[in-house]
Amino acid sequence: MYLLCTVGSVYIKSKEAPAKDILKDLVEMCRGIQHPLRGLFLRSYLSQVSRDKLPDLGSEYEGDAETVSDAVEFVLQNFTEMNKLWVRMQHQGPAREKEKREKERSELRDLVGKNLHVLSQIEGVDLDMYRETVLTRVLEQVVNCKDEIAQCYLMDCIIQVFPDEYHLQTLETLLGAFPQLQPSVDIKTVLSRLMDRLSNYAASSAEVLPEFFQVEAFVKLSNAIGKVIEAQDDMPVIGVVTLYSSLLTFTLQVHPDRLDFVDQILGACVTKLSGKGKLEDSKSRKQVVALLSAPLQKYNDIDIALKLSNYPHVMEYLDNGTKKEMASVIIQSIMKNKTLISNSEKVEALFELIKGLIKDLEGNLQSELDEEDFHEEQNSVARLIQMLHNDDPEEMLKIICTVKKHILAGGPKRLPFTVPPLIFNALKLIRRLQNRDENVAEEDTPATPKKIFQILNQIIEALSSVPVPEVAMRLYLQCAEAADDSDLEPVAYEFFTQAYLLYEEEISDSKAQVTAIHLIIGTLQRMHVFGVENRDTLTHKATGYSAKLLKKPDQCRAVYACSHLFWVDDQDSIKDGERVLLCLKRALRIANAAQQMANATRGSGGSVTLFIEILNKYLYFFEKGVTQITVASVQSLIELITNEMQGENATPDPTADAFFASTLRFIQFQKDKGGAVGEKYEAIKV
């Protein structure tokens, strides 16, 4: 038989008889071999030797429009017979070897598929012939064979080998075959490949899009998916989600402006998932994440996703871990595209979507990620809060209140990450209000600095449930400074009071106390809103805290820093030279006590660095014109330092030596300037 096929091939080449007649005889002759495996290989050989001798358009073997149908008929007949032989293989041999036979059949599938490839290569097969003859006959064979392996493979073959435009124009016929396939066929994969191929076709050129609109591709695909899912009641969740995910990709490519189509797909997905509970299969969850990520990637705008009413409903079927993953995808999209969320309704919808990161979800109280991952998640939420903005103060205040509601429900562990960015966002609003037209009456608008400060106080108070007093104290001081700029003395005083209470009651670590007291002094120095009584109270407290620090060097530095609280350049009301001198003298006594303690415990003098630091403070105020700081006091301090450094108990300290030498050079530099400055420094001997 192989020899006869070879002879037939040579006979066609000789052109002594019409090619169509010889091919017809050959394909009929092969019916003589009915053994499935042998018949399959024989017909495969026939297909191979005849593929370049078909009477196609432009072919030397009598190719014209009339004989193309003969070529098609030959290939279709060979395909039909091969498929029958291939399907029949499953019934050969004992039942116990069925698995082995199925494996063999899968390995032989390309022999059958090559016929479809040959069909797709025939030049004379135009759209009309494909629609009326080729597709109809092939689908008829696929449906009627009722074999799972054959149906799955052949449907995939049809999709892969024929042109995209043919699929588009015959979409209804092709989709009509899917519900007729065996229930065990993996329809979701085949149908997804069809939609992926059409999506790529749509992406290839904008000129082909009218074809999609003309044939109403979306409606047909959507209906086909509905019928397939309906026909296969036991289709797993991943199959349903995969189909809708592919349809969504197709829709975003073909109808990017039709948000109603996108929402319709998400709604259909919700309907099919209803009653299933949380998705337990990781692959299904991954597909849902892909489904929800597609609109974000397409539109690069979270506003679009927030308009989709079914978007949050799909998220409800994810477990807590995957909700977090999806929330991170949403935040990354916002940050990447620098999207500003500009009204409270959108913020509410957005925070509902990312609630997996904002608060503990049910059943997830103990199963947090490790610390590093948790910090990264919360930092991303903090960055998101900075992306919330509206130029209208009233709307911005609504946004702040919405965020406040969500983050305060997030549990104490999250507050140190989420409260600070919200505070600073609100402070930005206050700065804007300070520059607003002062003629706007406060009662006309809810967005006033005083009302915002009340909200800020409530937010920072929530941090008291968390052991982060240093963070809360810093925020109180920031708010006090903003209240100072708004000329709200009672508000600023209240924030300072809260900061002092935290310092007294919560901050016990000595290093933290040192940092805190310097923050307090630095902030208080910049304040101008306080009257004499309030400022004295706060200043007295700050100097008291400074003198009670644990280590003498820390005490000394804090006390001489307090001297700046009594002399502020741009405020004539805060220029008290007597109290500046008192602070510096007190700092000197503490430094002296520290020196004596070093002598007593180590048997040698401690570092003179503290004395040199105090000398620099003396020089600072001397230059500022504080009359109480005299040449004599500066001179005596220089001599004290010199004696200490040359004393028999002195400890060599290159750093202190360099510091002192630099200070003396500064004095000499001032002398050399001449004029009033030089005259002022002239009396100091170095």
PDB file of C-alpha atoms in Angstrom, residues 112-341:
ATOM      1  CA  VAL A 112      -4.198  13.560  12.559  1.00  0.00           C
ATOM      2  CA  GLY A 113      -3.584  17.260  13.139  1.00  0.00           C
ATOM      3  CA  LYS A 114      -1.281  17.546  10.111  1.00  0.00           C
ATOM      4  CA  ASN A 115      -4.343  17.237   7.866  1.00  0.00           C
ATOM      5  CA  LEU A 116      -5.789  20.429   9.318  1.00  0.00           C
ATOM      6  CA  HIS A 117      -2.444  22.120   8.800  1.00  0.00           C
ATOM      7  CA  VAL A 118      -2.485  21.035   5.136  1.00  0.00           C
ATOM      8  CA  LEU A 119      -6.022  22.433   4.809  1.00  0.00           C
ATOM      9  CA  SER A 120      -4.924  25.808   6.191  1.00  0.00           C
ATOM     10  CA  GLN A 121      -2.091  25.928   3.617  1.00  0.00           C
ATOM     11  CA  ILE A 122      -4.374  25.491   0.575  1.00  0.00           C
ATOM     12  CA  GLU A 123      -4.391  28.868  -1.187  1.00  0.00           C
ATOM     13  CA  GLY A 124      -7.819  28.356  -2.687  1.00  0.00           C
ATOM     14  CA  VAL A 125      -9.546  27.997   0.695  1.00  0.00           C
ATOM     15  CA  ASP A 126     -11.079  31.454   1.082  1.00  0.00           C
ATOM     16  CA  LEU A 127     -13.400  32.604   3.842  1.00  0.00           C
ATOM     17  CA  ASP A 128     -16.558  31.397   2.085  1.00  0.00           C
ATOM     18  CA  MET A 129     -15.179  27.915   1.467  1.00  0.00           C
ATOM     19  CA  TYR A 130     -13.837  27.778   5.030  1.00  0.00           C
ATOM     20  CA  ARG A 131     -17.205  28.785   6.451  1.00  0.00           C
ATOM     21  CA  GLU A 132     -19.398  26.549   4.264  1.00  0.00           C
ATOM     22  CA  THR A 133     -17.256  23.454   3.794  1.00  0.00           C
ATOM     23  CA  VAL A 134     -14.080  23.166   5.830  1.00  0.00           C
ATOM     24  CA  LEU A 135     -15.217  24.305   9.282  1.00  0.00           C
ATOM     25  CA  THR A 136     -18.612  22.613   9.056  1.00  0.00           C
ATOM     26  CA  ARG A 137     -17.132  19.231   8.089  1.00  0.00           C
ATOM     27  CA  VAL A 138     -14.300  19.391  10.616  1.00  0.00           C
ATOM     28  CA  LEU A 139     -16.576  20.401  13.508  1.00  0.00           C
ATOM     29  CA  GLU A 140     -19.066  17.685  12.528  1.00  0.00           C
ATOM     30  CA  GLN A 141     -16.296  15.096  12.797  1.00  0.00           C
ATOM     31  CA  VAL A 142     -15.038  16.557  16.103  1.00  0.00           C
ATOM     32  CA  VAL A 143     -18.474  16.558  17.752  1.00  0.00           C
ATOM     33  CA  ASN A 144     -19.538  13.147  16.421  1.00  0.00           C
ATOM     34  CA  CYS A 145     -16.392  11.276  17.485  1.00  0.00           C
ATOM     35  CA  LYS A 146     -17.413  11.759  21.176  1.00  0.00           C
ATOM     36  CA  ASP A 147     -13.842  11.187  22.311  1.00  0.00           C
ATOM     37  CA  GLU A 148     -12.321  13.431  24.989  1.00  0.00           C
ATOM     38  CA  ILE A 149      -8.704  13.377  23.738  1.00  0.00           C
ATOM     39  CA  ALA A 150      -9.700  13.871  20.091  1.00  0.00           C
ATOM     40  CA  GLN A 151     -12.156  16.686  20.787  1.00  0.00           C
ATOM     41  CA  CYS A 152      -9.770  18.636  23.018  1.00  0.00           C
ATOM     42  CA  TYR A 153      -6.831  18.308  20.612  1.00  0.00           C
ATOM     43  CA  LEU A 154      -8.748  18.944  17.384  1.00  0.00           C
ATOM     44  CA  MET A 155     -10.558  22.037  18.703  1.00  0.00           C
ATOM     45  CA  ASP A 156      -7.191  23.412  19.746  1.00  0.00           C
ATOM     46  CA  CYS A 157      -5.813  22.546  16.288  1.00  0.00           C
ATOM     47  CA  ILE A 158      -8.605  24.448  14.537  1.00  0.00           C
ATOM     48  CA  ILE A 159      -7.874  27.523  16.659  1.00  0.00           C
ATOM     49  CA  GLN A 160      -4.132  27.382  16.086  1.00  0.00           C
ATOM     50  CA  VAL A 161      -3.857  26.588  12.350  1.00  0.00           C
ATOM     51  CA  PHE A 162      -6.548  28.742  10.706  1.00  0.00           C
ATOM     52  CA  PRO A 163      -6.274  32.535  10.347  1.00  0.00           C
ATOM     53  CA  ASP A 164      -7.635  34.883  13.041  1.00  0.00           C
ATOM     54  CA  GLU A 165      -9.950  36.704  10.656  1.00  0.00           C
ATOM     55  CA  TYR A 166     -11.572  33.367   9.711  1.00  0.00           C
ATOM     56  CA  HIS A 167     -12.244  32.642  13.384  1.00  0.00           C
ATOM     57  CA  LEU A 168     -13.761  36.070  13.838  1.00  0.00           C
ATOM     58  CA  GLN A 169     -16.108  35.713  10.868  1.00  0.00           C
ATOM     59  CA  THR A 170     -17.197  32.174  11.842  1.00  0.00           C
ATOM     60  CA  LEU A 171     -17.276  32.793  15.592  1.00  0.00           C
ATOM     61  CA  GLU A 172     -20.884  31.738  16.071  1.00  0.00           C
ATOM     62  CA  THR A 173     -20.359  28.383  14.308  1.00  0.00           C
ATOM     63  CA  LEU A 174     -17.144  27.663  16.194  1.00  0.00           C
ATOM     64  CA  LEU A 175     -18.578  28.610  19.590  1.00  0.00           C
ATOM     65  CA  GLY A 176     -21.711  26.575  18.903  1.00  0.00           C
ATOM     66  CA  ALA A 177     -19.636  23.383  18.975  1.00  0.00           C
ATOM     67  CA  PHE A 178     -18.282  23.893  22.514  1.00  0.00           C
ATOM     68  CA  PRO A 179     -21.427  22.997  24.509  1.00  0.00           C
ATOM     69  CA  GLN A 180     -21.750  19.795  22.406  1.00  0.00           C
ATOM     70  CA  LEU A 181     -18.347  18.462  23.464  1.00  0.00           C
ATOM     71  CA  GLN A 182     -17.937  15.746  26.062  1.00  0.00           C
ATOM     72  CA  PRO A 183     -18.273  16.974  29.695  1.00  0.00           C
ATOM     73  CA  SER A 184     -14.745  15.760  30.472  1.00  0.00           C
ATOM     74  CA  VAL A 185     -13.128  17.899  27.744  1.00  0.00           C
ATOM     75  CA  ASP A 186     -10.996  20.770  29.119  1.00  0.00           C
ATOM     76  CA  ILE A 187     -13.111  23.386  27.352  1.00  0.00           C
ATOM     77  CA  LYS A 188     -11.827  26.267  29.489  1.00  0.00           C
ATOM     78  CA  THR A 189      -8.287  25.898  28.120  1.00  0.00           C
ATOM     79  CA  VAL A 190      -9.392  25.654  24.482  1.00  0.00           C
ATOM     80  CA  LEU A 191     -11.848  28.536  24.757  1.00  0.00           C
ATOM     81  CA  SER A 192      -9.276  30.643  26.617  1.00  0.00           C
ATOM     82  CA  ARG A 193      -6.775  30.063  23.810  1.00  0.00           C
ATOM     83  CA  LEU A 194      -9.359  31.202  21.275  1.00  0.00           C
ATOM     84  CA  MET A 195      -9.990  34.418  23.225  1.00  0.00           C
ATOM     85  CA  ASP A 196      -6.265  35.003  23.757  1.00  0.00           C
ATOM     86  CA  ARG A 197      -5.679  34.607  20.023  1.00  0.00           C
ATOM     87  CA  LEU A 198      -8.484  37.034  19.185  1.00  0.00           C
ATOM     88  CA  SER A 199      -7.124  39.481  21.790  1.00  0.00           C
ATOM     89  CA  ASN A 200      -3.700  39.400  20.139  1.00  0.00           C
ATOM     90  CA  TYR A 201      -5.349  39.870  16.742  1.00  0.00           C
ATOM     91  CA  ALA A 202      -7.199  42.941  18.042  1.00  0.00           C
ATOM     92  CA  ALA A 203      -3.942  44.296  19.497  1.00  0.00           C
ATOM     93  CA  SER A 204      -2.086  43.842  16.214  1.00  0.00           C
ATOM     94  CA  SER A 205      -3.815  46.760  14.482  1.00  0.00           C
ATOM     95  CA  ALA A 206      -6.563  49.274  15.220  1.00  0.00           C
ATOM     96  CA  GLU A 207      -7.861  48.724  11.685  1.00  0.00           C
ATOM     97  CA  VAL A 208      -9.250  45.271  12.535  1.00  0.00           C
ATOM     98  CA  LEU A 209     -11.379  46.488  15.463  1.00  0.00           C
ATOM     99  CA  PRO A 210     -14.426  47.342  13.287  1.00  0.00           C
ATOM    100  CA  GLU A 211     -14.587  43.643  12.336  1.00  0.00           C
ATOM    101  CA  PHE A 212     -15.025  42.757  16.029  1.00  0.00           C
ATOM    102  CA  PHE A 213     -17.801  45.324  16.440  1.00  0.00           C
ATOM    103  CA  GLN A 214     -19.506  44.135  13.266  1.00  0.00           C
ATOM    104  CA  VAL A 215     -19.761  40.488  14.368  1.00  0.00           C
ATOM    105  CA  GLU A 216     -20.569  41.429  18.005  1.00  0.00           C
ATOM    106  CA  ALA A 217     -17.707  39.255  19.214  1.00  0.00           C
ATOM    107  CA  PHE A 218     -18.106  40.180  22.897  1.00  0.00           C
ATOM    108  CA  VAL A 219     -21.769  39.190  23.054  1.00  0.00           C
ATOM    109  CA  LYS A 220     -21.104  35.878  21.297  1.00  0.00           C
ATOM    110  CA  LEU A 221     -18.149  34.976  23.494  1.00  0.00           C
ATOM    111  CA  SER A 222     -20.002  35.970  26.649  1.00  0.00           C
ATOM    112  CA  ASN A 223     -23.035  33.852  25.697  1.00  0.00           C
ATOM    113  CA  ALA A 224     -20.818  30.901  24.747  1.00  0.00           C
ATOM    114  CA  ILE A 225     -19.037  30.988  28.113  1.00  0.00           C
ATOM    115  CA  GLY A 226     -22.397  31.096  29.893  1.00  0.00           C
ATOM    116  CA  LYS A 227     -23.622  28.051  27.942  1.00  0.00           C
ATOM    117  CA  VAL A 228     -20.408  26.086  28.523  1.00  0.00           C
ATOM    118  CA  ILE A 229     -20.495  26.728  32.282  1.00  0.00           C
ATOM    119  CA  GLU A 230     -24.186  25.839  32.353  1.00  0.00           C
ATOM    120  CA  ALA A 231     -23.575  22.620  30.415  1.00  0.00           C
ATOM    121  CA  GLN A 232     -20.806  21.579  32.807  1.00  0.00           C
ATOM    122  CA  ASP A 233     -22.293  21.885  36.271  1.00  0.00           C
ATOM    123  CA  ASP A 234     -19.262  20.328  37.891  1.00  0.00           C
ATOM    124  CA  MET A 235     -16.747  22.668  36.213  1.00  0.00           C
ATOM    125  CA  PRO A 236     -14.174  23.575  38.891  1.00  0.00           C
ATOM    126  CA  VAL A 237     -13.907  27.164  40.087  1.00  0.00           C
ATOM    127  CA  ILE A 238     -10.553  27.655  38.369  1.00  0.00           C
ATOM    128  CA  GLY A 239     -12.203  26.801  35.035  1.00  0.00           C
ATOM    129  CA  VAL A 240     -14.889  29.445  35.553  1.00  0.00           C
ATOM    130  CA  VAL A 241     -12.380  32.111  36.620  1.00  0.00           C
ATOM    131  CA  THR A 242      -9.978  31.264  33.761  1.00  0.00           C
ATOM    132  CA  LEU A 243     -12.764  31.685  31.195  1.00  0.00           C
ATOM    133  CA  TYR A 244     -13.860  35.049  32.593  1.00  0.00           C
ATOM    134  CA  SER A 245     -10.244  36.170  32.924  1.00  0.00           C
ATOM    135  CA  SER A 246      -9.631  35.472  29.211  1.00  0.00           C
ATOM    136  CA  LEU A 247     -12.901  37.197  28.290  1.00  0.00           C
ATOM    137  CA  LEU A 248     -11.846  40.226  30.352  1.00  0.00           C
ATOM    138  CA  THR A 249      -8.465  40.381  28.589  1.00  0.00           C
ATOM    139  CA  PHE A 250     -10.308  40.210  25.245  1.00  0.00           C
ATOM    140  CA  THR A 251     -12.743  42.958  26.282  1.00  0.00           C
ATOM    141  CA  LEU A 252     -10.016  45.293  27.544  1.00  0.00           C
ATOM    142  CA  GLN A 253      -8.279  44.907  24.192  1.00  0.00           C
ATOM    143  CA  VAL A 254     -11.315  45.269  21.921  1.00  0.00           C
ATOM    144  CA  HIS A 255     -13.656  47.473  23.996  1.00  0.00           C
ATOM    145  CA  PRO A 256     -11.397  49.456  26.379  1.00  0.00           C
ATOM    146  CA  ASP A 257     -14.015  52.213  26.591  1.00  0.00           C
ATOM    147  CA  ARG A 258     -16.852  49.880  27.616  1.00  0.00           C
ATOM    148  CA  LEU A 259     -16.608  49.756  31.408  1.00  0.00           C
ATOM    149  CA  ASP A 260     -20.093  48.262  31.470  1.00  0.00           C
ATOM    150  CA  PHE A 261     -18.736  45.173  29.651  1.00  0.00           C
ATOM    151  CA  VAL A 262     -15.892  44.872  32.192  1.00  0.00           C
ATOM    152  CA  ASP A 263     -18.312  45.184  35.096  1.00  0.00           C
ATOM    153  CA  GLN A 264     -20.667  42.693  33.434  1.00  0.00           C
ATOM    154  CA  ILE A 265     -17.853  40.106  33.292  1.00  0.00           C
ATOM    155  CA  LEU A 266     -16.971  40.679  36.962  1.00  0.00           C
ATOM    156  CA  GLY A 267     -20.673  40.406  37.846  1.00  0.00           C
ATOM    157  CA  ALA A 268     -21.017  37.113  35.963  1.00  0.00           C
ATOM    158  CA  CYS A 269     -17.948  35.834  37.806  1.00  0.00           C
ATOM    159  CA  VAL A 270     -19.487  36.818  41.154  1.00  0.00           C
ATOM    160  CA  THR A 271     -22.717  35.003  40.223  1.00  0.00           C
ATOM    161  CA  LYS A 272     -20.837  31.792  39.415  1.00  0.00           C
ATOM    162  CA  LEU A 273     -18.713  32.031  42.577  1.00  0.00           C
ATOM    163  CA  SER A 274     -21.673  32.725  44.881  1.00  0.00           C
ATOM    164  CA  GLY A 275     -22.217  29.994  47.402  1.00  0.00           C
ATOM    165  CA  LYS A 276     -18.679  28.653  46.936  1.00  0.00           C
ATOM    166  CA  GLY A 277     -17.227  30.448  49.986  1.00  0.00           C
ATOM    167  CA  LYS A 278     -13.588  31.527  50.098  1.00  0.00           C
ATOM    168  CA  LEU A 279     -11.429  30.072  47.339  1.00  0.00           C
ATOM    169  CA  GLU A 280      -9.185  27.400  48.818  1.00  0.00           C
ATOM    170  CA  ASP A 281      -7.296  26.422  45.675  1.00  0.00           C
ATOM    171  CA  SER A 282      -4.138  28.509  45.159  1.00  0.00           C
ATOM    172  CA  LYS A 283      -4.452  28.330  41.365  1.00  0.00           C
ATOM    173  CA  SER A 284      -8.002  29.700  41.539  1.00  0.00           C
ATOM    174  CA  ARG A 285      -6.873  32.536  43.788  1.00  0.00           C
ATOM    175  CA  LYS A 286      -4.019  33.317  41.409  1.00  0.00           C
ATOM    176  CA  GLN A 287      -6.482  33.510  38.511  1.00  0.00           C
ATOM    177  CA  VAL A 288      -8.750  35.888  40.473  1.00  0.00           C
ATOM    178  CA  VAL A 289      -5.741  38.128  41.202  1.00  0.00           C
ATOM    179  CA  ALA A 290      -4.954  38.116  37.456  1.00  0.00           C
ATOM    180  CA  LEU A 291      -8.619  38.925  36.715  1.00  0.00           C
ATOM    181  CA  LEU A 292      -8.616  41.888  39.135  1.00  0.00           C
ATOM    182  CA  SER A 293      -5.171  43.118  38.078  1.00  0.00           C
ATOM    183  CA  ALA A 294      -6.076  43.284  34.362  1.00  0.00           C
ATOM    184  CA  PRO A 295      -8.134  46.544  34.551  1.00  0.00           C
ATOM    185  CA  LEU A 296      -5.403  48.212  36.650  1.00  0.00           C
ATOM    186  CA  GLN A 297      -2.724  47.291  34.115  1.00  0.00           C
ATOM    187  CA  LYS A 298      -4.871  48.377  31.182  1.00  0.00           C
ATOM    188  CA  TYR A 299      -6.121  51.716  32.457  1.00  0.00           C
ATOM    189  CA  ASN A 300      -3.227  52.618  34.798  1.00  0.00           C
ATOM    190  CA  ASP A 301      -5.843  54.405  36.877  1.00  0.00           C
ATOM    191  CA  ILE A 302      -7.384  53.173  40.116  1.00  0.00           C
ATOM    192  CA  ASP A 303     -10.311  55.573  39.498  1.00  0.00           C
ATOM    193  CA  ILE A 304     -11.512  53.225  36.755  1.00  0.00           C
ATOM    194  CA  ALA A 305     -11.469  50.207  39.064  1.00  0.00           C
ATOM    195  CA  LEU A 306     -13.354  52.175  41.726  1.00  0.00           C
ATOM    196  CA  LYS A 307     -16.165  52.763  39.219  1.00  0.00           C
ATOM    197  CA  LEU A 308     -16.661  48.997  38.761  1.00  0.00           C
ATOM    198  CA  SER A 309     -19.418  48.035  41.192  1.00  0.00           C
ATOM    199  CA  ASN A 310     -18.579  44.317  41.081  1.00  0.00           C
ATOM    200  CA  TYR A 311     -14.816  44.765  41.649  1.00  0.00           C
ATOM    201  CA  PRO A 312     -15.001  44.577  45.477  1.00  0.00           C
ATOM    202  CA  HIS A 313     -17.522  41.695  45.305  1.00  0.00           C
ATOM    203  CA  VAL A 314     -15.000  39.524  43.430  1.00  0.00           C
ATOM    204  CA  MET A 315     -12.364  40.294  46.083  1.00  0.00           C
ATOM    205  CA  GLU A 316     -14.654  38.932  48.781  1.00  0.00           C
ATOM    206  CA  TYR A 317     -13.992  35.391  47.529  1.00  0.00           C
ATOM    207  CA  LEU A 318     -10.260  35.670  48.221  1.00  0.00           C
ATOM    208  CA  ASP A 319      -8.726  34.474  51.450  1.00  0.00           C
ATOM    209  CA  ASN A 320      -7.086  37.029  53.763  1.00  0.00           C
ATOM    210  CA  GLY A 321      -3.572  36.407  52.464  1.00  0.00           C
ATOM    211  CA  THR A 322      -4.575  36.887  48.832  1.00  0.00           C
ATOM    212  CA  LYS A 323      -6.613  39.985  49.724  1.00  0.00           C
ATOM    213  CA  LYS A 324      -3.395  41.461  51.080  1.00  0.00           C
ATOM    214  CA  GLU A 325      -1.586  40.500  47.891  1.00  0.00           C
ATOM    215  CA  MET A 326      -4.297  42.170  45.812  1.00  0.00           C
ATOM    216  CA  ALA A 327      -4.233  45.258  48.034  1.00  0.00           C
ATOM    217  CA  SER A 328      -0.468  45.534  47.443  1.00  0.00           C
ATOM    218  CA  VAL A 329      -1.052  45.318  43.662  1.00  0.00           C
ATOM    219  CA  ILE A 330      -3.586  48.168  43.900  1.00  0.00           C
ATOM    220  CA  ILE A 331      -1.241  50.369  45.961  1.00  0.00           C
ATOM    221  CA  GLN A 332       1.685  49.663  43.607  1.00  0.00           C
ATOM    222  CA  SER A 333      -0.504  50.719  40.676  1.00  0.00           C
ATOM    223  CA  ILE A 334      -1.378  54.002  42.419  1.00  0.00           C
ATOM    224  CA  MET A 335       2.255  54.731  43.328  1.00  0.00           C
ATOM    225  CA  LYS A 336       3.592  53.794  39.880  1.00  0.00           C
ATOM    226  CA  ASN A 337       1.106  56.055  38.082  1.00  0.00           C
ATOM    227  CA  LYS A 338       1.206  58.786  40.769  1.00  0.00           C
ATOM    228  CA  THR A 339      -2.594  58.713  40.919  1.00  0.00           C
ATOM    229  CA  LEU A 340      -4.087  61.301  43.278  1.00  0.00           C
ATOM    230  CA  ILE A 341      -7.281  60.104  44.988  1.00  0.00           C
TER     231      ILE A 341
END
